[in-house]
Coordinates of C-alpha atoms and ligand atoms in Angstrom, one line a residue:
M1 CA 0.0 0.0 0.0
A2 CA 1.4 3.4 -1.0
S3 CA 1.9 6.1 1.6
A4 CA -0.6 9.0 1.6
H5 CA 2.1 11.3 2.9
V6 CA 3.0 14.2 0.6
D7 CA 5.8 15.1 3.0
T8 CA 7.9 11.9 3.3
F9 CA 10.1 13.1 6.2
A10 CA 9.0 10.3 8.6
R11 CA 9.1 7.5 6.1
D12 CA 12.5 8.6 4.9
R13 CA 13.9 8.4 8.4
L14 CA 12.5 5.0 9.5
P15 CA 15.3 2.6 10.5
P16 CA 16.4 0.4 7.6
P17 CA 14.6 -2.9 7.3
E18 CA 17.4 -4.9 8.9
A19 CA 17.3 -2.6 12.0
L20 CA 13.6 -3.0 12.6
P21 CA 12.1 -5.4 15.2
E22 CA 10.2 -8.3 13.9
I23 CA 6.5 -7.4 13.8
L24 CA 3.9 -10.0 14.7
L25 CA 0.5 -9.5 13.2
D26 CA -0.7 -13.1 12.8
Q27 CA -3.3 -13.1 15.6
P28 CA -6.9 -12.8 14.3
F29 CA -7.5 -9.6 16.4
L30 CA -4.5 -8.0 14.6
R31 CA -5.8 -7.9 11.0
F32 CA -5.9 -4.4 9.7
P33 CA -6.8 -2.9 6.3
D34 CA -4.0 -1.4 4.2
T35 CA -5.7 2.0 4.3
L36 CA -6.3 3.1 7.9
N37 CA -6.6 6.4 9.6
C38 CA -6.8 5.7 13.4
A39 CA -8.8 8.9 13.9
G40 CA -11.6 7.4 11.8
E41 CA -11.6 4.2 13.8
L42 CA -11.4 5.8 17.3
L43 CA -13.6 8.8 16.7
D44 CA -15.7 9.0 13.4
R45 CA -16.8 5.3 13.6
H46 CA -18.9 5.9 16.7
V47 CA -20.7 8.8 15.1
A48 CA -21.3 6.8 11.9
E49 CA -22.7 4.0 14.0
G50 CA -25.3 6.3 15.5
H51 CA -23.5 6.9 18.9
G52 CA -22.6 10.6 18.3
A53 CA -24.6 11.7 21.4
R54 CA -22.6 9.4 23.7
A55 CA -20.4 11.1 26.3
C56 CA -16.8 11.2 25.2
L57 CA -14.6 13.7 27.1
R58 CA -15.3 15.5 30.4
T59 CA -13.4 17.7 32.8
P60 CA -13.9 17.9 36.6
D61 CA -15.3 21.4 36.3
G62 CA -18.1 20.4 34.1
T63 CA -17.1 20.5 30.4
A64 CA -18.7 17.5 28.7
W65 CA -18.3 16.8 24.9
S66 CA -20.1 14.0 23.1
Y67 CA -18.4 12.0 20.4
A68 CA -20.1 14.2 17.8
E69 CA -18.9 17.3 19.5
L70 CA -15.3 16.1 19.6
Q71 CA -15.6 15.1 16.0
D72 CA -16.9 18.6 15.1
R73 CA -13.9 20.2 16.9
A74 CA -11.4 17.8 15.4
N75 CA -12.8 18.4 11.9
R76 CA -12.6 22.2 12.3
I77 CA -9.0 21.9 13.5
A78 CA -8.1 19.7 10.5
Q79 CA -9.8 22.4 8.3
V80 CA -7.8 25.2 9.9
L81 CA -4.5 23.2 9.5
V82 CA -5.1 22.3 5.9
H83 CA -6.9 25.4 4.5
E84 CA -5.4 28.2 6.6
L85 CA -2.0 27.0 7.8
G86 CA -0.8 25.1 4.8
L87 CA -0.4 21.7 6.4
V88 CA 0.3 18.9 4.0
S89 CA 0.0 15.2 5.0
G90 CA 3.2 14.0 6.7
N91 CA 4.0 17.4 8.3
R92 CA 4.8 17.2 12.1
V93 CA 2.6 19.2 14.5
L94 CA 3.7 20.0 18.0
L95 CA 0.9 19.7 20.6
R96 CA 1.4 21.4 23.9
A97 CA -1.2 21.5 26.7
P98 CA -2.1 20.0 30.0
N99 CA -4.6 17.2 29.7
N100 CA -7.8 18.8 28.5
P101 CA -10.4 18.3 25.7
M102 CA -8.9 20.8 23.3
M103 CA -5.6 19.0 23.5
A104 CA -7.5 15.8 22.5
A105 CA -9.4 17.6 19.7
C106 CA -6.0 18.9 18.4
W107 CA -4.6 15.3 18.4
Y108 CA -7.4 14.0 16.3
G109 CA -7.5 17.1 14.0
V110 CA -3.8 16.6 13.2
V111 CA -4.2 12.9 12.6
K112 CA -7.4 13.4 10.4
A113 CA -5.4 15.7 8.2
G114 CA -2.7 13.1 7.8
G115 CA -0.3 15.0 10.0
I116 CA 2.0 13.6 12.6
A117 CA 1.2 14.5 16.2
V118 CA 4.1 15.2 18.5
G119 CA 3.2 15.7 22.1
S120 CA 5.3 17.7 24.5
M121 CA 5.3 17.4 28.3
P122 CA 3.9 20.6 29.8
L123 CA 6.9 21.3 32.0
L124 CA 9.5 21.2 29.2
R125 CA 11.5 24.4 28.8
A126 CA 12.5 26.2 25.6
A127 CA 15.8 24.4 25.3
E128 CA 14.1 21.0 25.5
L129 CA 11.4 22.0 23.1
K130 CA 13.9 23.2 20.6
Q131 CA 15.6 19.8 20.6
I132 CA 12.2 18.1 19.8
I133 CA 11.2 20.7 17.2
D134 CA 14.6 20.5 15.4
K135 CA 14.8 16.7 15.5
A136 CA 11.2 16.2 14.2
E137 CA 11.5 19.2 11.9
I138 CA 8.2 20.5 13.3
S139 CA 6.3 22.8 11.0
H140 CA 3.2 23.7 13.0
A141 CA 2.4 24.0 16.7
L142 CA -1.0 24.1 18.5
C143 CA -0.5 25.3 22.1
D144 CA -2.6 26.0 25.1
L145 CA -2.2 29.8 25.7
R146 CA -1.1 29.2 29.3
L147 CA 2.0 27.3 28.0
I148 CA 3.0 29.6 25.2
D149 CA 6.0 31.4 26.8
E150 CA 8.5 28.5 26.6
L151 CA 7.3 27.7 23.1
R152 CA 7.7 31.3 21.9
A153 CA 11.2 31.4 23.4
A154 CA 12.1 28.2 21.6
A155 CA 10.4 29.2 18.3
A156 CA 12.8 32.1 17.8
G157 CA 15.6 29.7 17.1
C158 CA 13.6 27.1 15.2
P159 CA 13.6 27.7 11.4
T160 CA 11.3 24.8 10.5
L161 CA 8.4 26.0 12.8
R162 CA 6.2 28.1 10.5
Q163 CA 2.8 28.3 12.2
I164 CA 1.8 28.5 15.8
R165 CA -1.8 28.8 17.0
C166 CA -3.0 29.1 20.6
F167 CA -6.2 27.7 22.0
H168 CA -8.1 28.6 25.2
N169 CA -7.7 32.0 23.6
D170 CA -10.2 34.8 22.9
D171 CA -7.9 36.5 20.4
P172 CA -9.1 36.8 16.8
E173 CA -5.8 35.3 15.8
G174 CA -6.4 32.3 18.0
L175 CA -7.4 28.7 17.2
E176 CA -11.0 29.0 18.3
A177 CA -11.6 32.0 16.1
A178 CA -10.2 30.1 13.2
M179 CA -12.3 27.0 13.9
A180 CA -15.4 29.2 13.9
R181 CA -14.7 30.1 10.2
H182 CA -15.1 26.5 9.1
D183 CA -18.1 24.1 8.9
G184 CA -16.8 21.0 10.7
R185 CA -17.0 18.8 7.6
F186 CA -13.7 17.0 6.8
A187 CA -12.9 13.9 4.9
N188 CA -9.9 12.2 6.7
V189 CA -6.8 11.7 4.6
A190 CA -6.8 8.1 3.5
T191 CA -3.5 7.2 5.2
A192 CA -1.7 3.9 4.8
A193 CA -1.8 1.6 7.8
D194 CA 1.9 2.0 8.0
D195 CA 2.0 5.8 7.7
V196 CA 3.4 7.4 10.8
C197 CA 0.8 9.3 12.8
L198 CA 2.6 9.9 16.1
I199 CA 6.2 10.7 17.2
A200 CA 6.5 10.2 21.0
F201 CA 9.7 11.5 22.5
T202 CA 11.1 9.4 25.3
S203 CA 11.2 10.7 28.8
G204 CA 14.9 9.5 28.7
T205 CA 17.0 10.6 31.6
T206 CA 20.3 10.9 29.8
G207 CA 21.4 12.0 26.4
K208 CA 19.3 13.6 23.7
P209 CA 15.6 12.7 23.6
K210 CA 14.7 9.9 21.1
G211 CA 11.7 10.2 18.9
T212 CA 9.8 7.0 18.6
M213 CA 7.6 6.7 15.5
H214 CA 4.3 4.9 15.4
F215 CA 2.0 4.1 12.6
H216 CA -1.8 4.4 12.4
R217 CA -1.8 0.6 12.6
D218 CA 0.3 0.6 15.8
V219 CA -2.3 2.8 17.6
M220 CA -5.0 0.3 16.6
A221 CA -2.8 -2.7 17.5
A222 CA -2.2 -1.2 21.0
C223 CA -6.0 -0.9 21.4
A224 CA -6.5 -4.5 20.3
C225 CA -4.0 -6.0 22.8
W226 CA -3.7 -4.9 26.4
P227 CA -7.0 -2.9 26.7
A228 CA -9.1 -5.5 24.9
Q229 CA -7.4 -8.6 26.5
V230 CA -6.4 -7.5 30.0
L231 CA -8.2 -4.3 31.0
R232 CA -11.5 -5.2 29.4
A233 CA -13.3 -1.9 30.0
Q234 CA -16.8 -1.3 28.8
A235 CA -18.7 1.5 27.0
D236 CA -20.2 2.8 30.3
D237 CA -16.8 3.1 32.0
V238 CA -15.4 6.5 32.9
F239 CA -11.6 6.7 32.6
I240 CA -9.5 9.1 34.6
G241 CA -5.8 9.5 35.5
S242 CA -2.6 11.5 35.8
P243 CA -0.2 10.6 32.9
P244 CA 0.2 13.5 30.4
L245 CA -1.3 12.9 26.9
A246 CA 2.3 13.6 25.6
F247 CA 3.3 10.3 27.3
T248 CA 2.0 7.2 25.5
F249 CA 0.8 5.7 28.9
G250 CA -1.6 8.7 29.1
L251 CA -2.4 8.9 25.4
G252 CA -3.5 5.3 25.3
G253 CA -5.0 5.1 28.7
L254 CA -6.9 8.4 28.7
L255 CA -7.7 8.9 25.1
H256 CA -7.3 6.0 22.7
F257 CA -8.4 3.1 25.0
P258 CA -11.6 4.7 26.3
M259 CA -12.6 5.7 22.8
S260 CA -11.8 2.3 21.3
V261 CA -14.7 0.9 23.3
G262 CA -17.0 3.9 23.1
A263 CA -16.4 4.9 26.8
S264 CA -15.7 8.3 28.2
A265 CA -12.7 9.9 29.8
V266 CA -12.3 12.7 32.4
L267 CA -9.3 14.8 31.4
V268 CA -7.7 16.5 34.5
E269 CA -5.2 19.3 34.3
R270 CA -4.0 19.2 37.9
V271 CA -3.1 15.7 39.0
S272 CA -1.2 15.8 42.3
P273 CA -2.4 12.8 44.4
P274 CA -5.0 14.8 46.4
E275 CA -6.3 16.6 43.3
L276 CA -6.5 13.4 41.4
L277 CA -8.4 11.7 44.2
D278 CA -10.8 14.7 44.4
A279 CA -11.5 14.4 40.7
V280 CA -12.1 10.6 41.0
L281 CA -14.6 11.2 43.8
K282 CA -16.3 14.1 42.1
T283 CA -16.7 12.6 38.6
G284 CA -17.6 9.0 39.5
A285 CA -14.7 7.7 37.5
T286 CA -14.5 3.9 37.2
V287 CA -11.1 3.2 35.6
L288 CA -8.0 4.9 37.1
F289 CA -4.5 5.2 35.5
T290 CA -1.6 6.5 37.6
A291 CA 1.9 5.8 38.8
P292 CA 2.8 3.6 41.9
T293 CA 3.9 6.6 44.0
S294 CA 0.5 8.3 43.3
Y295 CA -1.4 5.3 44.5
R296 CA 0.8 5.2 47.7
A297 CA 0.3 8.9 48.4
M298 CA -3.4 8.7 47.9
A299 CA -3.8 5.7 50.2
L300 CA -1.5 7.2 52.9
A301 CA -3.5 10.4 53.0
Q302 CA -6.7 8.6 54.0
P303 CA -7.7 8.9 57.6
G304 CA -8.2 5.3 58.7
G305 CA -6.5 4.2 55.5
R306 CA -9.9 3.9 53.6
L307 CA -11.0 5.9 50.5
P308 CA -14.3 7.7 50.7
P309 CA -17.2 6.1 48.8
N310 CA -16.4 6.0 45.1
R311 CA -17.2 4.1 41.8
L312 CA -13.7 2.9 40.9
R313 CA -13.6 -0.7 39.6
K314 CA -10.3 -0.9 37.8
C315 CA -7.0 0.7 38.8
V316 CA -3.9 0.6 36.5
S317 CA -0.3 1.2 37.5
A318 CA 2.6 1.7 35.1
G319 CA 5.7 3.7 34.5
E320 CA 7.8 2.1 37.2
A321 CA 7.7 -1.1 39.3
L322 CA 4.7 -1.4 41.6
P323 CA 6.0 -2.4 45.1
A324 CA 4.0 -5.2 46.7
A325 CA 3.6 -2.9 49.7
T326 CA 1.9 -0.3 47.6
R327 CA -0.4 -2.9 46.0
A328 CA -1.4 -4.0 49.5
L329 CA -1.9 -0.5 50.8
W330 CA -4.2 0.4 47.8
K331 CA -6.1 -2.9 48.2
A332 CA -6.8 -2.0 51.9
A333 CA -7.8 1.6 51.0
S334 CA -10.0 0.8 48.0
G335 CA -10.7 -2.9 48.0
I336 CA -9.2 -3.0 44.4
E337 CA -6.4 -5.2 43.2
I338 CA -4.2 -3.0 41.0
I339 CA -3.6 -4.0 37.4
D340 CA 0.2 -3.5 37.0
G341 CA 1.6 -3.4 33.5
I342 CA 5.0 -2.6 31.9
G343 CA 5.0 -0.6 28.7
S344 CA 7.4 1.6 26.9
T345 CA 7.4 4.6 24.6
E346 CA 9.1 2.5 22.0
L347 CA 6.5 -0.3 22.1
L348 CA 3.7 2.3 22.5
H349 CA 1.9 0.7 25.4
I350 CA 1.7 -2.2 27.9
F351 CA 3.1 -5.7 26.8
I352 CA 3.3 -7.5 30.2
S353 CA 0.5 -7.3 32.7
A354 CA -2.0 -9.1 34.8
D355 CA -5.7 -8.3 35.4
E356 CA -7.2 -7.8 38.8
H357 CA -7.9 -11.6 39.1
E358 CA -4.5 -12.9 37.9
A359 CA -2.4 -10.2 39.6
R360 CA 0.4 -11.5 41.8
A361 CA 2.2 -9.3 44.4
G362 CA 5.8 -8.7 43.3
A363 CA 5.3 -9.7 39.7
T364 CA 4.4 -7.4 36.8
G365 CA 2.3 -10.1 35.1
K366 CA 2.3 -12.4 32.1
V367 CA 3.0 -11.5 28.5
V368 CA -0.1 -9.7 26.9
P369 CA -1.7 -11.7 24.1
G370 CA -0.2 -10.5 20.8
Y371 CA 3.3 -10.1 22.3
V372 CA 6.0 -12.6 23.1
A373 CA 8.7 -12.0 25.7
C374 CA 11.9 -13.7 26.7
I375 CA 14.7 -13.3 29.2
M376 CA 18.1 -13.2 27.5
D377 CA 21.6 -13.7 28.6
A378 CA 24.4 -11.3 27.7
E379 CA 24.9 -13.1 24.3
G380 CA 21.2 -12.9 23.4
R381 CA 20.3 -16.5 24.2
P382 CA 17.1 -17.3 26.1
L383 CA 17.5 -18.1 29.8
P384 CA 15.4 -20.6 31.6
P385 CA 12.9 -19.6 34.3
G386 CA 14.4 -18.5 37.6
Q387 CA 17.4 -16.6 36.1
V388 CA 17.8 -12.9 35.9
G389 CA 18.5 -11.5 32.4
A390 CA 17.5 -8.8 29.9
L391 CA 13.9 -8.5 29.0
A392 CA 13.3 -8.9 25.2
V393 CA 9.9 -8.4 23.6
K394 CA 8.2 -8.8 20.1
G395 CA 4.7 -8.0 19.0
P396 CA 2.5 -6.0 16.7
T397 CA 4.2 -2.7 17.8
G398 CA 8.0 -2.1 18.0
C399 CA 10.8 0.4 18.2
K400 CA 11.2 2.7 15.3
Y401 CA 13.5 5.6 16.3
L402 CA 13.5 8.7 14.2
D403 CA 16.9 8.7 12.6
D404 CA 18.8 7.5 15.6
P405 CA 21.8 5.2 15.9
R406 CA 20.5 4.1 19.3
Q407 CA 18.0 1.9 17.3
A408 CA 20.8 -0.7 17.4
I409 CA 20.8 -0.7 21.2
Y410 CA 17.0 -1.1 21.6
V411 CA 16.5 -3.6 18.7
R412 CA 18.8 -6.6 18.3
D413 CA 18.1 -9.8 16.3
G414 CA 14.5 -8.6 15.8
W415 CA 13.8 -8.3 19.5
N416 CA 13.1 -5.1 21.4
Y417 CA 15.3 -4.8 24.5
T418 CA 13.6 -2.6 27.0
G419 CA 16.7 -2.1 29.2
D420 CA 15.1 -3.9 32.1
A421 CA 16.5 -6.9 34.1
Y422 CA 13.7 -9.4 34.7
R423 CA 13.2 -12.9 35.9
L424 CA 10.5 -15.3 34.6
D425 CA 8.9 -17.8 37.1
D426 CA 7.6 -21.3 36.4
D427 CA 4.0 -19.9 36.0
G428 CA 4.9 -17.5 33.3
Y429 CA 4.9 -14.4 35.5
F430 CA 7.7 -11.8 34.9
H431 CA 9.4 -10.3 37.9
F432 CA 11.0 -6.9 37.6
Q433 CA 14.5 -6.6 39.2
S434 CA 15.8 -3.2 38.1
R435 CA 16.8 -1.3 35.0
T436 CA 19.8 -3.3 33.5
D437 CA 22.2 -0.4 34.1
D438 CA 20.8 0.2 37.7
L439 CA 21.8 -3.2 39.1
I440 CA 23.9 -2.7 42.2
V441 CA 27.0 -4.8 42.3
S442 CA 28.3 -4.9 45.9
A443 CA 31.1 -7.3 47.0
G444 CA 30.2 -9.5 44.1
Y445 CA 26.5 -9.7 44.8
N446 CA 23.9 -8.4 42.3
I447 CA 21.3 -6.3 44.1
G448 CA 18.2 -4.7 42.5
G449 CA 17.4 -1.3 44.1
P450 CA 13.6 -1.9 43.8
E451 CA 13.9 -5.0 46.0
V452 CA 15.5 -2.9 48.8
E453 CA 13.0 -0.1 48.3
E454 CA 10.2 -2.7 48.6
A455 CA 11.5 -3.8 52.0
L456 CA 11.9 -0.2 53.2
L457 CA 8.4 0.7 52.2
R458 CA 7.1 -1.9 54.6
H459 CA 8.5 0.0 57.5
P460 CA 5.8 2.1 59.2
A461 CA 7.9 5.3 59.2
V462 CA 8.7 5.3 55.5
A463 CA 6.6 7.4 53.1
E464 CA 8.8 7.1 50.0
C465 CA 12.3 5.9 49.2
G466 CA 14.8 5.4 46.4
V467 CA 17.8 3.0 46.5
I468 CA 21.0 3.3 44.4
G469 CA 24.5 1.9 44.3
V470 CA 27.3 4.4 45.3
P471 CA 31.0 3.8 44.7
D472 CA 32.9 2.2 47.6
A473 CA 36.6 1.4 47.7
E474 CA 36.2 -1.9 49.4
R475 CA 33.0 -3.4 47.9
G476 CA 32.9 -1.7 44.5
Q477 CA 29.5 -0.3 45.3
I478 CA 27.4 -0.1 48.5
V479 CA 23.6 0.1 48.7
K480 CA 22.4 3.6 49.6
A481 CA 18.8 4.5 50.5
F482 CA 17.2 7.9 50.3
V483 CA 14.2 8.0 52.6
V484 CA 11.3 10.4 53.0
L485 CA 9.8 9.8 56.4
K486 CA 6.1 10.1 57.2
S487 CA 5.2 13.0 59.4
G488 CA 5.6 12.3 63.1
H489 CA 8.8 10.3 62.6
A490 CA 12.3 11.8 63.3
A491 CA 15.4 11.3 61.2
G492 CA 18.6 10.4 63.0
D493 CA 20.9 7.6 63.9
A494 CA 18.3 5.6 65.7
M495 CA 16.1 5.7 62.6
V496 CA 19.0 4.7 60.4
Q497 CA 19.6 1.7 62.6
A498 CA 15.9 0.8 62.8
L499 CA 15.6 0.9 59.0
Q500 CA 18.7 -1.2 58.5
A501 CA 17.6 -3.8 61.0
H502 CA 14.1 -3.9 59.3
V503 CA 15.6 -4.6 55.9
K504 CA 17.9 -7.3 57.2
Q505 CA 14.8 -9.0 58.7
T506 CA 12.8 -8.7 55.5
I507 CA 15.3 -9.7 52.7
A508 CA 18.7 -11.3 52.6
P509 CA 20.8 -9.3 55.1
Y510 CA 23.7 -8.5 52.6
K511 CA 21.2 -6.3 50.7
Y512 CA 20.7 -3.8 53.6
P513 CA 21.5 -0.2 52.9
R514 CA 24.9 0.6 54.4
A515 CA 24.2 4.3 53.8
V516 CA 20.8 6.0 54.6
E517 CA 20.1 9.7 53.8
F518 CA 16.8 11.4 54.8
R519 CA 15.2 13.7 52.3
A520 CA 12.1 15.9 52.3
S521 CA 11.2 14.6 48.8
L522 CA 12.6 12.6 45.9
P523 CA 13.4 13.7 42.4
R524 CA 10.8 12.4 39.9
T525 CA 9.9 12.9 36.3
E526 CA 6.5 14.3 35.1
T527 CA 5.6 10.7 34.5
G528 CA 6.2 9.6 38.1
K529 CA 9.6 7.9 37.6
L530 CA 12.2 8.2 40.3
Q531 CA 15.3 9.9 38.8
R532 CA 18.0 7.6 40.1
F533 CA 20.7 9.5 38.1
K534 CA 19.9 12.6 40.1
L535 CA 20.3 10.7 43.4
R536 CA 23.6 9.3 42.1
A537 CA 24.7 12.9 41.3
G538 CA 23.9 13.9 44.8
G539 CA 20.9 16.0 43.7
Ligands
LIG1 C1 9.8 1.1 33.3 C2 8.2 -0.4 34.5 C3 8.4 -2.0 36.1 C4 10.7 0.1 32.6 C5 5.0 3.3 29.7 C6 3.1 2.0 30.2 O1 6.7 3.8 31.3 C7 6.4 3.8 30.1 O2 7.3 4.2 29.1 P1 8.7 4.8 29.2 O3 9.3 4.8 27.9 O4 9.5 3.9 30.2 C8 9.7 2.5 29.9 C9 10.4 1.9 31.1 O5 9.7 2.2 32.3 N1 8.5 0.6 33.6 C10 7.3 1.0 33.0 N2 6.3 0.3 33.6 C11 6.8 -0.5 34.5 N3 9.0 -1.1 35.3 N4 7.1 -2.2 36.2 C12 6.2 -1.5 35.4 N5 4.9 -1.7 35.4 O6 12.0 0.3 32.9 C13 10.4 0.3 31.1 O7 11.4 -0.2 30.3 O8 8.6 6.2 29.9 C14 4.3 2.5 30.5 C15 2.5 2.4 29.0 C16 3.2 3.2 28.1 C17 4.5 3.7 28.5 N6 5.1 4.5 27.6

């Protein structure tokens, strides 16, 4: 099938065939037509099938758009892009906003017009935006007026960026005024299933950000795998959560997956744990997506440890390992067994997970139908159950970096190497150990930081913690813990000794933290990940 892209930038910068992962599309639920626009499938289909009046997107303060209303906005945005801003299919469009319905309408508007949506995390500064704009040769940007300053600062030095329009804006030059000039009728560009529709930049902690390219087919394949086989939400579910739409965990969980089943989503701009919980209670949300630390913080804040009455029925955790202690705390607070899942920006969404019935404390889960996963030794040979090695994955989605030599690191022999050390057990459950480059080697022992964190979290004085290896003349490395105490507990030598004794009693004694430092908070990304490199650098 020929590409529908006039601008062939993305296709020209796909990795060469020999550097691509093997793609598995043989399952019956993974058959897709050659011509496919995912906006048509996720949005227009519902209206065409007579469900235009069904609730689609809401906000906690009362905005409520039906599927037909979202379609109208998305069509008008596509019209503005094509008829006023000179967009041709294949152009890259930067999207910049907190999670809200206009951001979602922009995403679909771009994709309907055959453009490529490039999300940007709200907290990014001009220098970081410039890297993304330059790398993806962004030509257009649609930006929430409240986030324009850093984009304006970046734009001055970005020659490819020709058009910027702001929304949530009364200005006659703004996006809403332009949308009002059009009639909301738009025929989607008939893209090929393997035309790129999305470039997601990794929330990488080191080096330049990597752009991961995803096809229209990849978006639909992600919807057909984990959400359909593991989450199994229904049309009357109300999704809510914290991950930004610029992060594929949020884009799938809060936009694509609810819409793939005709359900609705509440988009929330302010998602600190207390604000997220307020929104859950206020909106009657039934499916929650957030990070492990957010579950822990919400549970710990409840007097008596129980959530107020609510309508939650499914709770999803991803982004980093879910400690068994956090799973237990949330179960006690809400009655709900968390659905853990590991996904990655490169693979688009979750590929190992377990539903609320199959979940096992301490394990991420089993491979999601559609994917295969394997634990590899250093030479790329499969290891038997019980041994720790590198997680390698294949499925209908896979890593396609935008013009980046690091493709050869993530993809080897057709497998996607996620950079995680895992162990498979005899029942097919995958157990996270650490990031492969975070394994602590102390006096010849391999120690995973998360295992020590897990033990510390079980101590009643510990609110949050992070464990890393620090250089040591005698042992190579020693285990060091950074600990945030719950209020009412005092830092000091006695606490250090109590925590050390507690870890020795909980896991093998040689894993105990020889160094303990107390902190008021820990460095985290916008996506909830602990920034171990900052702890290592002493920050
Ligand atoms: C880690 C986990 C243990 C792991 C993501 C769901 O996190 C996502 O994408 P990123 O590219 O990071 C990927 C890396 O994060 N990780 C994520 N989930 C888990 N580790 N248990 C987990 N449940 O190191 C992985 O390689 O930011 C998650 C869906 C879409 C995503 N993009």
